[in-house]
GROMACS .gro file of C-alpha atoms in nm:
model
  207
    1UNK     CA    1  15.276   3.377  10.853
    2UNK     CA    2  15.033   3.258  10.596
    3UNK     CA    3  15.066   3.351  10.201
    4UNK     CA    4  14.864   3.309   9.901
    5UNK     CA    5  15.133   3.148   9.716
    6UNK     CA    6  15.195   2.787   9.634
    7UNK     CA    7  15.383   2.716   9.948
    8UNK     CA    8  15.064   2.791  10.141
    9UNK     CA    9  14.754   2.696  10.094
   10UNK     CA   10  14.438   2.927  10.254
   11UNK     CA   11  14.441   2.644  10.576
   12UNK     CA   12  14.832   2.727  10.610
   13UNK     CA   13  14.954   2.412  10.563
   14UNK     CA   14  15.301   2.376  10.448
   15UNK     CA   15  15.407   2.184  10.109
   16UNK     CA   16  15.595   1.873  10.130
   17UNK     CA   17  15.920   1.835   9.961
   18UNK     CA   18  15.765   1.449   9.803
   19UNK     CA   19  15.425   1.366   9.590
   20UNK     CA   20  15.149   1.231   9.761
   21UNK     CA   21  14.957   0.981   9.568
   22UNK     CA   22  14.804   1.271   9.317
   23UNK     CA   23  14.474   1.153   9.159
   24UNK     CA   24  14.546   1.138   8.780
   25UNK     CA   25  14.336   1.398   8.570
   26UNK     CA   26  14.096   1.245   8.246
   27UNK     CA   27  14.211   1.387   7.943
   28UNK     CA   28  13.865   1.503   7.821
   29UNK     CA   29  13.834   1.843   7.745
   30UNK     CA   30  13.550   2.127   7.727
   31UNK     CA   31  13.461   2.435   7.519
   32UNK     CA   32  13.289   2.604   7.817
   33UNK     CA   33  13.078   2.324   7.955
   34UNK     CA   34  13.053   2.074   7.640
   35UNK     CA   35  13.290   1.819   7.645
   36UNK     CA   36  13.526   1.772   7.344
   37UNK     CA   37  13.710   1.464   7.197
   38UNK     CA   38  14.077   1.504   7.032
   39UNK     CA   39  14.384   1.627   7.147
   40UNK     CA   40  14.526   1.947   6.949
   41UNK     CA   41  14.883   1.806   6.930
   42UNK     CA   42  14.921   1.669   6.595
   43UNK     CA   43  14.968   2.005   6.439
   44UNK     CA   44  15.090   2.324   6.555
   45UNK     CA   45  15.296   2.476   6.821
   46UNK     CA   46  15.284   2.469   7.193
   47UNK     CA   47  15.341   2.725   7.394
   48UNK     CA   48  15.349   2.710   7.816
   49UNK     CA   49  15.240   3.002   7.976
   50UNK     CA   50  15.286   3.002   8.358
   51UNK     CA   51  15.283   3.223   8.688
   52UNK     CA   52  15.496   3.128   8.992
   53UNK     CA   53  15.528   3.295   9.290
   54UNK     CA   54  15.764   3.104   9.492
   55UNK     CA   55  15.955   2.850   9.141
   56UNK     CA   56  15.671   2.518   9.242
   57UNK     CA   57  15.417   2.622   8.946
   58UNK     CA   58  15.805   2.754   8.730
   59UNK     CA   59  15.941   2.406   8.822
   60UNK     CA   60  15.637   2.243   8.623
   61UNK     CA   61  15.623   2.446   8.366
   62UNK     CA   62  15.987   2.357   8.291
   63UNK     CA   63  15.931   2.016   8.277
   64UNK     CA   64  15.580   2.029   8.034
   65UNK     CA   65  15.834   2.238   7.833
   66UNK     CA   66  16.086   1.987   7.743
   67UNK     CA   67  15.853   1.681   7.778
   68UNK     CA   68  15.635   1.841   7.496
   69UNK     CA   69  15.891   2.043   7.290
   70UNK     CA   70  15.666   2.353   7.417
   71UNK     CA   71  15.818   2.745   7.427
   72UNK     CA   72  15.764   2.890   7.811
   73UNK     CA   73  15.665   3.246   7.827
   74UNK     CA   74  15.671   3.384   8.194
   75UNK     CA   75  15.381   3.588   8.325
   76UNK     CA   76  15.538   3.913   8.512
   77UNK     CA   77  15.339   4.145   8.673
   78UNK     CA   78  15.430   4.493   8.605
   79UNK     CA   79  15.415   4.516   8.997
   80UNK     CA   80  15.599   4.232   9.160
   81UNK     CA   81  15.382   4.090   9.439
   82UNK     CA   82  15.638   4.056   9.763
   83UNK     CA   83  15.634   3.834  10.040
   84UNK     CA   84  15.371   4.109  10.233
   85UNK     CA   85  15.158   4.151   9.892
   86UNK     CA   86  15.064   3.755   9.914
   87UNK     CA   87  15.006   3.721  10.307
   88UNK     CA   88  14.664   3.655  10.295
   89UNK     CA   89  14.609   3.653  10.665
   90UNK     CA   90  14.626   4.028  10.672
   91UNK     CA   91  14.340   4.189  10.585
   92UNK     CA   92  14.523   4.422  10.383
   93UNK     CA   93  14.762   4.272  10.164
   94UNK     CA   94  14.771   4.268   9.803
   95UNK     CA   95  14.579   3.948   9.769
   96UNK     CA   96  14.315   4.012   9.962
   97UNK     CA   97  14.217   4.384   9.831
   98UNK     CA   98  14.235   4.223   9.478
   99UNK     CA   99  14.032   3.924   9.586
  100UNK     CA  100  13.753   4.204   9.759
  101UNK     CA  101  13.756   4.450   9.477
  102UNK     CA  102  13.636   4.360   9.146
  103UNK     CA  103  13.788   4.666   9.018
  104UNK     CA  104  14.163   4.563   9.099
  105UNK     CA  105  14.141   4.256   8.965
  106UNK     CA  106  14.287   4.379   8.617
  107UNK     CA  107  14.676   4.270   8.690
  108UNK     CA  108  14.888   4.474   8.418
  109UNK     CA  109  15.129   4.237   8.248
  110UNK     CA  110  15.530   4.382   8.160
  111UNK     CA  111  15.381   4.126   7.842
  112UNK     CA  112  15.101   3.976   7.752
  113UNK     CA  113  15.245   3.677   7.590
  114UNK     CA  114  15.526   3.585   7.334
  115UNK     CA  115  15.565   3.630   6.972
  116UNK     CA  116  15.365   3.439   6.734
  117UNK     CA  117  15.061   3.383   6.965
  118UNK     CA  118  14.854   3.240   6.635
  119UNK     CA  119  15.112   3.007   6.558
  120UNK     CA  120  15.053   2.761   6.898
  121UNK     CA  121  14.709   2.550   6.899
  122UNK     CA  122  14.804   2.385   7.253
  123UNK     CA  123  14.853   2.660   7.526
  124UNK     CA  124  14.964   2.504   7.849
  125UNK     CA  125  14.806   2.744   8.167
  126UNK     CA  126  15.014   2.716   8.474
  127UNK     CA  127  14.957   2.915   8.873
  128UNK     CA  128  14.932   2.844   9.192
  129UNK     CA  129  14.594   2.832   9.376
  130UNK     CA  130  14.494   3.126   9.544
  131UNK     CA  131  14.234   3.231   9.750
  132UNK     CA  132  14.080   2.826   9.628
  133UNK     CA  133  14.106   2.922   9.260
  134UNK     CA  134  14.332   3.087   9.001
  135UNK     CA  135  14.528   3.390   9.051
  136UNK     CA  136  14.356   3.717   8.885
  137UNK     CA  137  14.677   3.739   8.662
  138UNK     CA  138  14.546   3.446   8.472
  139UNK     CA  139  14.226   3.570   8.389
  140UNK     CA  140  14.396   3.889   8.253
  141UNK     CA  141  14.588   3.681   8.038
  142UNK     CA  142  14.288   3.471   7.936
  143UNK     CA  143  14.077   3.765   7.844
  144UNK     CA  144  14.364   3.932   7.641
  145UNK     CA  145  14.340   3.735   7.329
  146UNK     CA  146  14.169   3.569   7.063
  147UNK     CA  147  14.183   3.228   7.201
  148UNK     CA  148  13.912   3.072   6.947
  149UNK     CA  149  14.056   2.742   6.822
  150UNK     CA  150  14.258   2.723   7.067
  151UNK     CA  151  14.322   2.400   7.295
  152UNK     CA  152  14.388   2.513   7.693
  153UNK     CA  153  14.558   2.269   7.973
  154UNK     CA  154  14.541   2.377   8.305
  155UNK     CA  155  14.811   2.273   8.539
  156UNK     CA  156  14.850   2.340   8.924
  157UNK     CA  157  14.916   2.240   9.242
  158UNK     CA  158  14.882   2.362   9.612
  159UNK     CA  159  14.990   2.287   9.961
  160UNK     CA  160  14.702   2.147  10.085
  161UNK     CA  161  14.622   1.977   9.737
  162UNK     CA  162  14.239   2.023   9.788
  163UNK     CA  163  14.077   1.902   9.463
  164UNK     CA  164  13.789   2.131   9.528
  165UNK     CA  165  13.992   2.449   9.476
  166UNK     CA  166  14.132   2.255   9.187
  167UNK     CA  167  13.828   2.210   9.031
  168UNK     CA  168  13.758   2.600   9.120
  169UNK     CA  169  14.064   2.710   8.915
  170UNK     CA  170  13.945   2.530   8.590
  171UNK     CA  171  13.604   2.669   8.645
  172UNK     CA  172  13.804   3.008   8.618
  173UNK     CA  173  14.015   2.912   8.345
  174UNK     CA  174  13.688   2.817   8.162
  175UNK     CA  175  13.519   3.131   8.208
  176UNK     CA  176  13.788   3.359   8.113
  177UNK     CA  177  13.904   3.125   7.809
  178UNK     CA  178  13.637   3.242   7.548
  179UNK     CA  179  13.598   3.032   7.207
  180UNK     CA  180  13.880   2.779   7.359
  181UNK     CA  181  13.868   2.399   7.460
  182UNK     CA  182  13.982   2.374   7.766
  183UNK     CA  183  14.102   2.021   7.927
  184UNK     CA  184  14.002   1.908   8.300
  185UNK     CA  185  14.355   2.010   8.312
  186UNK     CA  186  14.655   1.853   8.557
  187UNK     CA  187  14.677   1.855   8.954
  188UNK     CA  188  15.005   1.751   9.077
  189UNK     CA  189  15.289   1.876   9.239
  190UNK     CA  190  15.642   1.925   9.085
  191UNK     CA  191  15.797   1.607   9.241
  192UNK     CA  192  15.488   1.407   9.069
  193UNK     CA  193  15.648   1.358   8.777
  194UNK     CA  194  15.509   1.012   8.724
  195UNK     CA  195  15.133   1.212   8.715
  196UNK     CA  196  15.268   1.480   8.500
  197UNK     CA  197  15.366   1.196   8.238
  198UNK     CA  198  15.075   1.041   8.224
  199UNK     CA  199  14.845   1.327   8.159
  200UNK     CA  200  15.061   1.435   7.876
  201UNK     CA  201  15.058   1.082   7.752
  202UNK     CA  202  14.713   1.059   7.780
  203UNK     CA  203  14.666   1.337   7.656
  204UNK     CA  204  14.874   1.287   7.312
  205UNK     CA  205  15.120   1.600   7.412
  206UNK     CA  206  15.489   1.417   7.438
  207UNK     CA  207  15.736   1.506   7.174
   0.00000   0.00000   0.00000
């Protein structure tokens, strides 16, 4: 059956275990919709914040981590979502009653984030594309803090890789990341690491 989780993608195709020839992301980045110019490395700490549902989006996040000398913090919903909760071909699943009703939307966290949140500048973002855009778990961490000042890179992948939904996600990202820059952000799958190193090194974020 078809989930909303990384190894599916809303046409049910099924991820490959090797990269496909990922288009590379830009490193310019945005404070809503106005573009910005420098990379928030230089000073400051970085923290990686992700959400996995199946270990693709976990098996990033790792690797940002010790490319960039970043701390992970996990996103755990207080309810686990199970194998049935992310079947999005069933009309009602988890996934799609949140995606209908504007009022579930709110995912409770077991925590928000880690300690020291005004400490990191450079927040790393990392889910899986659901329903052709972020999972509502991101936009309840977005909306939790203070995240003026802060710089925001979005990274994901999907099954079917569709750039559209991509671009959908940071759309998200931007309007739940209030008073934050947020970067066009990275689109490549786990295996990619040759695309994951060059948007970090584009980007000024390697230890």
């Amino acid at each position: 059956t078809g989930t909303a989780s990384e190894e599916a993608s809303s046409e049910g195709a099924s991820e490959t275990a090797e990269a496909t020839a990922a288009e590379e992301t830009t490193g310019a980045s945005e404070t809503g919709t106005e573009s910005g110019t420098d990379s928030a490395s230089a000073e400051g700490r970085t923290l990686v914040v992700y959400y996995s549902a199946t270990g693709n989006t976990e098996a990033v996040a790792n690797y940002i981590a010790q490319a960039t000398g970043g701390d992970l913090f996990e996103l755990e919903p207080v309810d686990p979502y199970t194998d049935e909760d992310l079947n999005w071909t069933d009309e009602n699943s988890r996934v799609v009653y949140e995606h209908d009703n504007e009022d579930a939307r709110d995912v409770e966290l077991v925590a928000d984030t880690g300690d020291n949140w005004d400490e990191y500048d450079t927040v790393f973002i990392g889910y899986p594309i659901w329903w052709h855009t972020a999972p509502m778990i991101i936009g309840t961490f977005l909306e939790s803090y203070d995240l003026t000042g802060k710089e925001i890179y979005p990274f994901t992948q999907s099954a079917s890789m569709d750039t559209e939904q991509f671009g959908n996600s940071i759309a998200f990202v931007r309007e739940n990341a209030d008073g934050a820059s947020v970067d066009d952000g990275l689109f490549a799958r786990p295996s990619d690491t040759q695309t994951i190193d060059a948007y970090l090194a584009e980007n000024n974020l390697v230890q």
